[in-house]
Coordinates of C-alpha atoms in Angstrom, one line a residue:
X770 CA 7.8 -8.9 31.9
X771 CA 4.8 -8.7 34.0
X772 CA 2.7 -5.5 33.7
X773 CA 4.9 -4.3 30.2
X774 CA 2.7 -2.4 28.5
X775 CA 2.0 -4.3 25.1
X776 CA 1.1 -2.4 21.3
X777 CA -1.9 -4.5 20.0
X778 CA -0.4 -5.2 16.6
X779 CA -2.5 -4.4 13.2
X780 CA -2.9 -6.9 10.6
X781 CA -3.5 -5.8 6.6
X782 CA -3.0 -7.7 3.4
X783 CA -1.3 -6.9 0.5
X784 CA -3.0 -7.6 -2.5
X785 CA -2.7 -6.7 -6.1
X786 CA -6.0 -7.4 -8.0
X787 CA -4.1 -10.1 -9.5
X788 CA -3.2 -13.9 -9.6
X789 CA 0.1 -13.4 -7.1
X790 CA 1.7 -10.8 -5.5
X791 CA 5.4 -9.8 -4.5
X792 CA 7.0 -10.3 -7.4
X793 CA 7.0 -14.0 -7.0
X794 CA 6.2 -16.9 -8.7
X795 CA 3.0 -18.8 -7.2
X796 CA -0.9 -19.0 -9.2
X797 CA 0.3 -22.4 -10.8
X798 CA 1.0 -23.9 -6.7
X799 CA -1.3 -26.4 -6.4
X800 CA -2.6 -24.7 -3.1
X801 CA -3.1 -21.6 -5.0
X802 CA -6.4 -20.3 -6.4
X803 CA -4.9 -17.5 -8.2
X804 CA -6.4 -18.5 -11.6
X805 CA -9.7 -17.0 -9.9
X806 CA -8.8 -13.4 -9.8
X807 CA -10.9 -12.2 -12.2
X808 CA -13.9 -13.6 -10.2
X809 CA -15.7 -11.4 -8.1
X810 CA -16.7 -14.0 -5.5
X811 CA -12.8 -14.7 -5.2
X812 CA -12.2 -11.4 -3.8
X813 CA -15.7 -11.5 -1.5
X814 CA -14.5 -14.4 0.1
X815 CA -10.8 -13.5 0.8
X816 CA -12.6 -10.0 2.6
X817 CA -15.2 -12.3 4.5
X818 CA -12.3 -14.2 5.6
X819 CA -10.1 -11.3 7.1
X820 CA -13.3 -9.7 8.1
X821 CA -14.5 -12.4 10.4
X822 CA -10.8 -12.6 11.8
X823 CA -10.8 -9.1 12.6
X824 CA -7.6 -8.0 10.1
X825 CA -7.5 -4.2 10.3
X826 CA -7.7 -3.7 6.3
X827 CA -7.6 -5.1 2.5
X828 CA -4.6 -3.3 0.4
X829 CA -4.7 -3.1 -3.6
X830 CA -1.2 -1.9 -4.9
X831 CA -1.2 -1.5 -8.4
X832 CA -1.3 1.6 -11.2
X833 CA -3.0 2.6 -14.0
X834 CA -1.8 1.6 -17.9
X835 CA 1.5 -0.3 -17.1
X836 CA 2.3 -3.3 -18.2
X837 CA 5.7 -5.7 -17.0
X838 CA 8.4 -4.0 -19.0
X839 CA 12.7 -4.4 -19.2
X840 CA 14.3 -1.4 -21.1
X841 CA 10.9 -0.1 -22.0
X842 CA 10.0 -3.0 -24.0
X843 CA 7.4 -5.7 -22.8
X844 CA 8.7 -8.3 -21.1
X845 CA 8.2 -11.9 -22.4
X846 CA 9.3 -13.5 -19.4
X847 CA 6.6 -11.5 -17.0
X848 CA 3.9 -12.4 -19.4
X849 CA 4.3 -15.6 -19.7
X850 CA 4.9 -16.1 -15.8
X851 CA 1.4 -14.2 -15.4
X852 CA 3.1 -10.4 -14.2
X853 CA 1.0 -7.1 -15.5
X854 CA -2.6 -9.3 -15.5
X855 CA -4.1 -7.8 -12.5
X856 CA -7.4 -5.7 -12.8
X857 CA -8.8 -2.1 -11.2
X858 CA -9.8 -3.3 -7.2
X859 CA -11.6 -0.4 -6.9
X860 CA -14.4 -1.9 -9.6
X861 CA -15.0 -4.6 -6.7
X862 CA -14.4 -2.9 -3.4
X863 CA -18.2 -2.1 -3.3
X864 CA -19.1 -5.3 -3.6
X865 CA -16.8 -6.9 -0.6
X866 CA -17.8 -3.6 1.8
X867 CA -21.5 -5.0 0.9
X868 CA -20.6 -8.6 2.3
X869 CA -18.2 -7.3 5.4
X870 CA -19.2 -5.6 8.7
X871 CA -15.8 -3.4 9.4
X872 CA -12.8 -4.5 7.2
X873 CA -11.1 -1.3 5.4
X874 CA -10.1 -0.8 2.0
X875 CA -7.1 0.7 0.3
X876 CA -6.7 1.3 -3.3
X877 CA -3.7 2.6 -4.6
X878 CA -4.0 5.9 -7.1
X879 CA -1.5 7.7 -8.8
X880 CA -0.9 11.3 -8.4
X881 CA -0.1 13.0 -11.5
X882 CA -1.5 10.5 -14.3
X883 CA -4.9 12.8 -13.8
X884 CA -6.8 16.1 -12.8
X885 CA -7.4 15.6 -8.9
X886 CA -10.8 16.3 -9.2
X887 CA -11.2 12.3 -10.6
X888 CA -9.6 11.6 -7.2
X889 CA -12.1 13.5 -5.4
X890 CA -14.9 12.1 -7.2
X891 CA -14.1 8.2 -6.7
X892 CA -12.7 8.1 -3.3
X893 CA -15.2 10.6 -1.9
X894 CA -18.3 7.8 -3.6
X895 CA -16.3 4.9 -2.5
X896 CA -16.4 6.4 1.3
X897 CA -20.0 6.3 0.7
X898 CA -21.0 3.3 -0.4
X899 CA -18.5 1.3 2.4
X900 CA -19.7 3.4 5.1
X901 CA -16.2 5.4 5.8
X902 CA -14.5 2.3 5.2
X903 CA -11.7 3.2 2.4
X904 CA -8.5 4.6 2.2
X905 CA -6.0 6.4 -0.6
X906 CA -2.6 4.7 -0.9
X907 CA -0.8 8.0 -2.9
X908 CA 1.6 7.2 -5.0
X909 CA 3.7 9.5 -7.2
X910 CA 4.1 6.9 -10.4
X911 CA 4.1 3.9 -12.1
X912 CA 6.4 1.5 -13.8
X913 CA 9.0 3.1 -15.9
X914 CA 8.1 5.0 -18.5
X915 CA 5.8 2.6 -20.2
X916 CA 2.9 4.7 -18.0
X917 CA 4.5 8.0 -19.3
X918 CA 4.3 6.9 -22.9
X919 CA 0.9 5.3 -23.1
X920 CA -0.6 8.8 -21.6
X921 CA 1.3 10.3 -24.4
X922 CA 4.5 11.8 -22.9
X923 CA 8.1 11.3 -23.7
X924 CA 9.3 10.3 -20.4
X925 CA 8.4 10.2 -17.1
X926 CA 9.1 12.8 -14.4
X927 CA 11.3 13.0 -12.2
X928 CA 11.5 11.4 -8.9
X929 CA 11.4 14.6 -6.7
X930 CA 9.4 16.5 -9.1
X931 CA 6.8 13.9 -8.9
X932 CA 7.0 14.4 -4.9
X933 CA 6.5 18.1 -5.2
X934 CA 3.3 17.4 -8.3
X935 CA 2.0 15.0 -5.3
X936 CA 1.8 17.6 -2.6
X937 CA -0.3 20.1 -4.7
X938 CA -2.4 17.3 -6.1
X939 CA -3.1 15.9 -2.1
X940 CA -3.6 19.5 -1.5
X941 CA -6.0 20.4 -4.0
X942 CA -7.9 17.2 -3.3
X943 CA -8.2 17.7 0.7
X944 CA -9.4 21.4 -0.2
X945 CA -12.5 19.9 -1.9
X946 CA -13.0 17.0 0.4
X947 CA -12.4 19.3 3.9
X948 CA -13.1 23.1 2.5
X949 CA -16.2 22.3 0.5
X950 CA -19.3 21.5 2.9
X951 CA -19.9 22.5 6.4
X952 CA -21.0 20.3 9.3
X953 CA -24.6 20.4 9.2
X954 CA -24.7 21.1 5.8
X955 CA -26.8 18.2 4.5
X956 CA -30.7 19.0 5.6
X957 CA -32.7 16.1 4.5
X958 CA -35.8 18.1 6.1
X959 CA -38.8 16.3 4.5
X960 CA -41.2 19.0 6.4
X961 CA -39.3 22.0 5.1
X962 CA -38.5 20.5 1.4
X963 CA -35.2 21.2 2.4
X964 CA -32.0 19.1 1.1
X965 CA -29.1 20.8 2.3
X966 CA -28.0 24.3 3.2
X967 CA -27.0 26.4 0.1
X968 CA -24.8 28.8 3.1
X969 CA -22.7 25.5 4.1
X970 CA -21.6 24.5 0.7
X971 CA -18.3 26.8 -0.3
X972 CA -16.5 27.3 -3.5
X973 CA -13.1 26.1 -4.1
X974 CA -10.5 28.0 -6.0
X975 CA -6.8 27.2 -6.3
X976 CA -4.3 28.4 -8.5
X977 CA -1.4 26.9 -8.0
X978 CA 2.5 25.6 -10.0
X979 CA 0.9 22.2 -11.4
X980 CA -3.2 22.2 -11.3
X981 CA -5.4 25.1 -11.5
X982 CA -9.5 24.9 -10.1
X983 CA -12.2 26.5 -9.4
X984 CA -16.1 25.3 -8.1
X985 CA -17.8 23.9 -6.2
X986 CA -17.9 19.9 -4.6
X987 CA -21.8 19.3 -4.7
X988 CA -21.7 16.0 -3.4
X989 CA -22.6 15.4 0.4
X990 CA -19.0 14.0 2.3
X991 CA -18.7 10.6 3.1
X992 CA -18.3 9.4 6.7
X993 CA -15.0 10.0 6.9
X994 CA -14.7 13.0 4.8
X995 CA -11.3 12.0 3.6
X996 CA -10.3 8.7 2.9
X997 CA -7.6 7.8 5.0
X998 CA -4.3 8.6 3.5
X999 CA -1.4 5.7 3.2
X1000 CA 2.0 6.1 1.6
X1001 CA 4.5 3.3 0.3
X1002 CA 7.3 5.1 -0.2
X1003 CA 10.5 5.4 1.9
X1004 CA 13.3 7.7 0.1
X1005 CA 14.1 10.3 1.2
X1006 CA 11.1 12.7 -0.2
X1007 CA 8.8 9.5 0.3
X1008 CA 9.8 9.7 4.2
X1009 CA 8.9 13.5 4.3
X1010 CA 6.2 13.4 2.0
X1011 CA 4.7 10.5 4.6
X1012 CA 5.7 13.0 7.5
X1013 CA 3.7 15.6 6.6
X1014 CA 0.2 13.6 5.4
X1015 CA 0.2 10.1 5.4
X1016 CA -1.8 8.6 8.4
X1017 CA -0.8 5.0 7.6
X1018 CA 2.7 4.6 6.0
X1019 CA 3.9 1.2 4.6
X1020 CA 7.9 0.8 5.0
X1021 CA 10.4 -1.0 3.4
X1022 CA 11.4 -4.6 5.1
X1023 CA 14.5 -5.0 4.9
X1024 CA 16.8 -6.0 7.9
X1025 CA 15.6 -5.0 11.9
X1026 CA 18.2 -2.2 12.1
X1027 CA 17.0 -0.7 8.5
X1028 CA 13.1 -0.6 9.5
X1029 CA 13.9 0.7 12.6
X1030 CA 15.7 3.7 11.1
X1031 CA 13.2 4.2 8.9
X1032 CA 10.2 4.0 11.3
X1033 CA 12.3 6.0 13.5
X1034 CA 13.0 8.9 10.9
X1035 CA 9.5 9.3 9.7
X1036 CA 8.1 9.8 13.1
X1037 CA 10.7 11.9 13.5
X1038 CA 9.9 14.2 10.6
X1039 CA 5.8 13.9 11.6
X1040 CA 7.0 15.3 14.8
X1041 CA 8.4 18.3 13.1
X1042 CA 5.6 18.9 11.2
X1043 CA 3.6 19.2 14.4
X1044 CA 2.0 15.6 14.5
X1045 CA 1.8 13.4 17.1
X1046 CA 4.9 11.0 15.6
X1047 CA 3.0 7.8 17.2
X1048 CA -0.5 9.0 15.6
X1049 CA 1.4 7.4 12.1
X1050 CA 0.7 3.9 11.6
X1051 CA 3.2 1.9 10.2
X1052 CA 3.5 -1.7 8.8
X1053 CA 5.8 -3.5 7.1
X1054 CA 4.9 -6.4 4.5
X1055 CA 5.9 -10.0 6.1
X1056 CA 5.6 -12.8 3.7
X1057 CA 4.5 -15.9 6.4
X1058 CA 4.4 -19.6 5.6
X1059 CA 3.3 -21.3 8.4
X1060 CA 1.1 -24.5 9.1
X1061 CA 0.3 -26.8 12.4
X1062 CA 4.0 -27.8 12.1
X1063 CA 7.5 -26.2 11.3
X1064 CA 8.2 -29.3 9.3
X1065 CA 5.1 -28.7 7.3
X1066 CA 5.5 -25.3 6.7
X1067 CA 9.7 -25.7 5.6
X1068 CA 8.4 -28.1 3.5
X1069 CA 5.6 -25.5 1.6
X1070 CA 8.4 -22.9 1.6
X1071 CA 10.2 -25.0 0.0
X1072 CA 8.0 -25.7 -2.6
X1073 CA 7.3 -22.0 -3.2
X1074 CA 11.2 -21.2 -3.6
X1075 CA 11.8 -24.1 -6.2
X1076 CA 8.8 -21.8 -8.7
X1077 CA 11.5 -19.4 -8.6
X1078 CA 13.8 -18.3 -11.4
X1079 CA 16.9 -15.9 -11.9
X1080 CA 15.2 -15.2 -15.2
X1081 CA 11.6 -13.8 -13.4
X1082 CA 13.2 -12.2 -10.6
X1083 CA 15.5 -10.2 -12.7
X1084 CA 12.8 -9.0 -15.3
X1085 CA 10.2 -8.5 -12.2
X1086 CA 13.3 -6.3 -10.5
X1087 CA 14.1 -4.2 -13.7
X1088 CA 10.2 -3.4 -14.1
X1089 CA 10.0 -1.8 -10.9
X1090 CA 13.4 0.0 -10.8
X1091 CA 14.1 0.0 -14.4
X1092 CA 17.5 -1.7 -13.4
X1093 CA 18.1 -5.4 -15.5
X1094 CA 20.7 -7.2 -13.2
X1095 CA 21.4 -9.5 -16.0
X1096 CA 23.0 -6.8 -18.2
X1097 CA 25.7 -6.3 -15.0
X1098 CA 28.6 -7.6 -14.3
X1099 CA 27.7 -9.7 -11.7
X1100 CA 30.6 -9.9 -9.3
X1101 CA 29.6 -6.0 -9.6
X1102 CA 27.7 -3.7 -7.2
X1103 CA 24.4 -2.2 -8.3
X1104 CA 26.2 1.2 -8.4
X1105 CA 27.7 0.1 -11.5
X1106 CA 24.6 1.3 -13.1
X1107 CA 24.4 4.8 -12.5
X1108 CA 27.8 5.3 -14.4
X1109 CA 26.3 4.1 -17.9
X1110 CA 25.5 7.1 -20.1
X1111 CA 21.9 7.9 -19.9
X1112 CA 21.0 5.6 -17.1
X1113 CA 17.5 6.4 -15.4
X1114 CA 18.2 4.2 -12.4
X1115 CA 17.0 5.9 -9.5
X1116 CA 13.7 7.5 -10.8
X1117 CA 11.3 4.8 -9.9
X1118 CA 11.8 1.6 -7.4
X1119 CA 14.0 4.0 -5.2
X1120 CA 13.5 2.0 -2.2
X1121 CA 14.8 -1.7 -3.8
X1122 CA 17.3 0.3 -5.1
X1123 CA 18.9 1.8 -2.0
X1124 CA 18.4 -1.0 0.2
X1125 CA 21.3 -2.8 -2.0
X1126 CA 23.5 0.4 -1.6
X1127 CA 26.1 1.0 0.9
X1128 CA 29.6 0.0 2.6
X1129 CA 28.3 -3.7 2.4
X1130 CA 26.4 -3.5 -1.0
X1131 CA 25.9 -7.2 -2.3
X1132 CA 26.9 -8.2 -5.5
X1133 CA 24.5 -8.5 -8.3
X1134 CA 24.7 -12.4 -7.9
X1135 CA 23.7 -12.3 -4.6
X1136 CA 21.4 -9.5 -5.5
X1137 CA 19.5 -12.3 -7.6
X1138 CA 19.8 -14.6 -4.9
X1139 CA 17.8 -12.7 -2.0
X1140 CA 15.3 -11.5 -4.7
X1141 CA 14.5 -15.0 -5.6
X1142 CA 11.2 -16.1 -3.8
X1143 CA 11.3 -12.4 -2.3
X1144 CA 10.7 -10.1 -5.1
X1145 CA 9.8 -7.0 -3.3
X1146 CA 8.1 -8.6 -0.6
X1147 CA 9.1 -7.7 3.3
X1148 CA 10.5 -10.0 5.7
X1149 CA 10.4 -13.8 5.1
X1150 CA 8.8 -15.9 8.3
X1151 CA 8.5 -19.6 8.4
X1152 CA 7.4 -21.8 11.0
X1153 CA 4.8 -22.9 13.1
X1154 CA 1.8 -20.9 14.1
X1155 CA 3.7 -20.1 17.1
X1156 CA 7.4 -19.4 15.9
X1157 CA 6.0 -16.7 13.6
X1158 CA 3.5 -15.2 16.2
X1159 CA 6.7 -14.6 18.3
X1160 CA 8.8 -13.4 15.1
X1161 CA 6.0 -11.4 14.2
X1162 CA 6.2 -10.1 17.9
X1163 CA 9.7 -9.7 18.1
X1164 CA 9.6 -7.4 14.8
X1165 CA 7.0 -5.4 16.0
X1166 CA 8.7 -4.9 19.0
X1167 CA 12.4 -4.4 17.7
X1168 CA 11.3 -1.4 15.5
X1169 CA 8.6 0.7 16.8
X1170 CA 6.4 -0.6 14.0
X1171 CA 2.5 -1.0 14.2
X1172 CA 1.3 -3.8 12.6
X1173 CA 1.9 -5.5 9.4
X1174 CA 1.3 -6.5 6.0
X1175 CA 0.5 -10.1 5.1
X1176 CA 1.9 -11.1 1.6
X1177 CA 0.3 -14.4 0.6
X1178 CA 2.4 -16.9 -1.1
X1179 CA -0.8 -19.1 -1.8
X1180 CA -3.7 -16.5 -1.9
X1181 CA -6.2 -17.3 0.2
X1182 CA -4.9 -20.2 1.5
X1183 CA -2.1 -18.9 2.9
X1184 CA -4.1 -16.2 4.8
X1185 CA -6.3 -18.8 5.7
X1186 CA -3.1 -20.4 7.7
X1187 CA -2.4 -17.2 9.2
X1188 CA -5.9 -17.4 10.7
X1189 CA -5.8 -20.4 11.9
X1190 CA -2.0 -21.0 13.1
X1191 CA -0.9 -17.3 14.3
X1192 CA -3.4 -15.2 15.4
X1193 CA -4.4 -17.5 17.7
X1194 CA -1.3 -17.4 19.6
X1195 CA -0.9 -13.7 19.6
X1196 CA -4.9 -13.3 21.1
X1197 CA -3.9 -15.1 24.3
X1198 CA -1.0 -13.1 24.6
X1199 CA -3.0 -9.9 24.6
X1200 CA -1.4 -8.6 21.1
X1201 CA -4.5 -9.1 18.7
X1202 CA -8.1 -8.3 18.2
X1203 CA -10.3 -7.0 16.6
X1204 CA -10.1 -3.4 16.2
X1205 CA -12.9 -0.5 17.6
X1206 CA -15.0 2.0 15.8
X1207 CA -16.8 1.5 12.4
X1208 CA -15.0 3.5 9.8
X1209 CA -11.1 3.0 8.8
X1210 CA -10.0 5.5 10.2
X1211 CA -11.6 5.4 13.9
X1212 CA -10.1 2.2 13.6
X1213 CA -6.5 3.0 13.1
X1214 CA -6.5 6.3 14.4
X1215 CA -9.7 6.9 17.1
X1216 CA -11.0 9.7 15.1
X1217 CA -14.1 9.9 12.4
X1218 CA -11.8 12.8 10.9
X1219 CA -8.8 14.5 9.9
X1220 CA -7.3 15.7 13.3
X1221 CA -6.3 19.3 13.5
X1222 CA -3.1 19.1 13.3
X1223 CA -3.0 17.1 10.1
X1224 CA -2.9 19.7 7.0
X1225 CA -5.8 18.6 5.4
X1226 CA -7.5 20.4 8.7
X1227 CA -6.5 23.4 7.5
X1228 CA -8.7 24.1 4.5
X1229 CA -12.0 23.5 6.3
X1230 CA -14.0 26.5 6.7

C-alpha cells in the first residue's frame, strides 16, 4: 500500500562454535565447510561476510561442560553424527571484531554455573576490545544434568529457581558494570599524572538470597557499559524474565499465530514493567534454503532432509529436553511423559516441549517427523531469492517481530546465498540495510547505554 510505513527488518545468525547448528544433520554436505570450525580463519571469514552485507549481529549459542547426553548417559548416536564438538566463541570474537567495521557479537553465558563477577570481568574486556560491539545472551542452564554433575552437584535446579538465581545474578552484574565508575571518571591527564578520578570509582556491596559481594570494579567501562542483554527463552518465567531486562529476545518459531502470541505477550509484560514494549527486539530463527531458482533450491533442501534420521533427531531432542521420544508410545502424546515416576521432563528445553502440548498435541510419530531436518531450528523457508524475501516479509509482518535469525544448513555457503539471492530483493523494497551507530547497541536500540527505564539504570550513582 503506498505510503505504509515499513519496519526495516534485522538480520543475525545463529551459530554454535561448531561444525552444524539446529540440531540437524549437515558438516558431511558436500557444500558444507563445517569440518573447519576449529579454524580461526573460518570464523573471520563468515563475520567479514555478514559484515560487508550489513547483518545486524553474529550469535554463539552454546554452554559450558555439556556434552550430547539421553538419560544422562552420553549419547553414541550424537557423537558419532558430530553433536557436543563445538568450542568457546568467545576465545575468537576478538579476532573477527579486529577484521569487521560494525557487526555485533553475542555469546551465550550461563547464569548460575559461576560467581557473577567472571561475567563482569569477560564481557566488560570483550566490550573493550570490539569497541562496544558485544552482547550477553543469559541463559539459566545447560543440557540436563550432565552440566550439574560435572560442576559436582547432584542434579540440576529447577526451572523457576534457576529464573529467580538468574535475576540476582543479572542484578549483581549490572550493579558493577552501571554502579561502579562515574562519567568522567577515567582522566588520562598526561599533564597532571592523573589516570582517573579516585571520587568517581564506588564500591559495590550486595548481600543478597543466592550471591553475596563486596568491592570495587577497577577496570574503566567499555563503550557500552553493559553488553547488550538477549534472552532465548519463551516459558512462562523466560517471557517475564525477557520483560523485565532483555533488550534483544530470541522467540520460539513455531507457527504465525504461536510467535505472534508470544511476541505479543512479552511486549506486553515489558510494558508493565515500564518499558517501551517496541524498544525490545525480537527475532525468530528461519532456517532459509534458497538459490537463483526455486527448483534449485527444492532440490538442496532436498538433499539436506535425506542426512536426516529418526535415530539423531530423537537423541538431539532428548538432550535438550531430557525427553527420548523413542522410549514412548508413539501413537502417544508427549504428555505421556510427565506421568512416569520420577520424570524431570519440563526442567530444561521448556519451549520444544510446550510447543507440542495442547488440544491438538501431535503424536510422538509425527513429533519425529517435524523434528527431522528441523531440530530446534525456527521456521523452514525454501525458494527463490525472491519467494523467501516475501516469506521473510510476510513473517515479519504477521507477528510484530523485528528481524531474524539465519540458521545455516550449509555454513557459510548457505549465508552466502542469503547474500546474494534475498537481501537483495528486500533493499529495493525499502526493508534492509545496513544498520546506524557504531556499537551493538546504538545499532539495535539508538542508545550508547542502558536507557533509564531499563533496571540496570537504577544502580548507577
Amino acid at each position: 500500500m503506498a505510503g505504509r510505513l515499513v519496519k526495516r527488518i534485522g538480520f543475525g545468525v545463529f551459530e554454535v562454535g561448531g561444525p552444524q547448528v539446529g540440531g540437524t544433520l549437515s558438516w558431511n554436505h558436500p557444500r558444507s565447510r563445517g569440518t573447519e570450525w576449529r579454524s580461526l580463519q573460518h570464523w573471520v571469514e563468515m563475520a567479514q561476510l555478514l559484515d560487508e552485507a550489513g547483518f545486524d549481529f553474529l550469535f554463539f549459542a552454546g554452554g559450558p561442560f555439556t556434552y550430547p547426553a539421553v538419560n544422562g548417559e552420553l549419547s553414541t548416536e550424537l557423537v558419532r553424527s558430530g553433536m557436543g564438538a563445538g568450542i568457546d566463541a568467545s576465545y575468537f570474537v576478538p579476532s573477527m571484531a579486529a577484521a569487521t567495521q560494525r557487526l555485533g557479537f553475542v555469546l551465550t553465558s550461563v547464569t548460575g554455573a559461576d560467581h557473577p563477577l567472571f561475567t563482569v570481568r569477560k564481557f566488560q574486556t570483550l566490550d573493550t576490545l570490539t569497541g562496544g560491539r558485544i552482547g550477553w545472551n543469559v541463559v539459566t542452564g545447560s543440557s540436563q544434568d550432565t552440566h550439574a554433575a560435572m560442576m559436582g552437584h547432584r542434579e540440576m535446579v529447577a526451572h523457576d529457581t534457576r529464573y529467580e538465581i538468574a535475576r540476582e545474578y543479572v542484578d549483581l552484574a549490572l550493579r558493577y558494570w552501571e554502579g561502579s565508575w562515574e562519567d568522567g571518571g577515567l582522566v588520562l591527564d598526561r599533564e597532571k599524572g592523573e589516570f582517573a578520578d579516585p571520587a568517581k570509582l564506588h564500591r559495590v556491596v550486595h548481600e543478597g538470597e543466592h550471591y553475596r559481594s563486596a568491592g570495587w570494579n577497577t577496570a574503566p567501562p567499555g563503550p557500552q557499559t553493559s553488553p547488550v542483554l538477549f534472552q532465548a527463552g519463551t516459558s512462562e518465567a523466560g517471557r517475564e524474565f525477557a520483560a523485565r531486562y532483555a533488550e534483544c529476545v530470541f522467540v520460539q518459531g513455531t507457527t504465525i499465530e504461536h510467535t505472534a502470541r508470544n511476541v505479543a505477550d512479552i511486549r506486553a509484560r515489558a510494558a508493565a514493567h515500564g518499558r517501551d514494549p517496541q524498544s525490545l527486539k525480537l527475532f525468530v530463527g528461519v532456517t532459509t534454503v534458497t538459490a537463483a531458482t526455486s527448483e534449485e533450491a527444492h532440490r538442496q533442501r532436498a538433499e539436506f532432509d535425506a542426512l536426516q534420521t529418526d535415530e539423531f533427531a530423537a537423541a538431539y531432542y532428548a538432550g535438550n529436553t531430557g525427553v527420548d521420544l523413542l522410549s514412548l508410545d508413539p501413537d502417544g502424546t508427549i504428555d505421556q511423559v510427565f506421568s512416569r515416576e520420577g520424570s524431570r521432563a519440563g526442567q530444561m528445553g521448556v519451549s520444544n516441549i510446550e510447543r507440542f502440548l495442547g488440544p491438538d498435541a501431535p503424536t510422538v510419530r509425527q513429533i519425529l517427523d517435524q523434528l527431522k531436518g528441523r531440530g530446534t531450528r525456527g521456521f523452514p523457508l525454501t525458494g527463490s531469492g525472491e519467494e523467501v524475501a516475501t516469506a521473510i516479509e510476510e513473517l515479519v509482518d504477521a507477528t510484530d517481530l523485528d528481524g531474524v535469525m539465519i540458521e545455516p544448513v550449509f555454513d557459510i555457503a548457505s549465508l552466502q546465498d542469503v547474500v546474494d539471492f534475498v537481501l537483495p530483493h528486500l533493499r529495493e523494497r525499502g526493508r534492509y540495510a545496513a544498520p546506524e551507530g557504531m556499537t551493538l547497541r546504538e545499532q539495535l536500540q539508538g542508545t550508547r547505554r542502558l536507557p533509564a527505564v531499563h533496571p540496570g539504570a537504577a544502580f548507577r550513582p
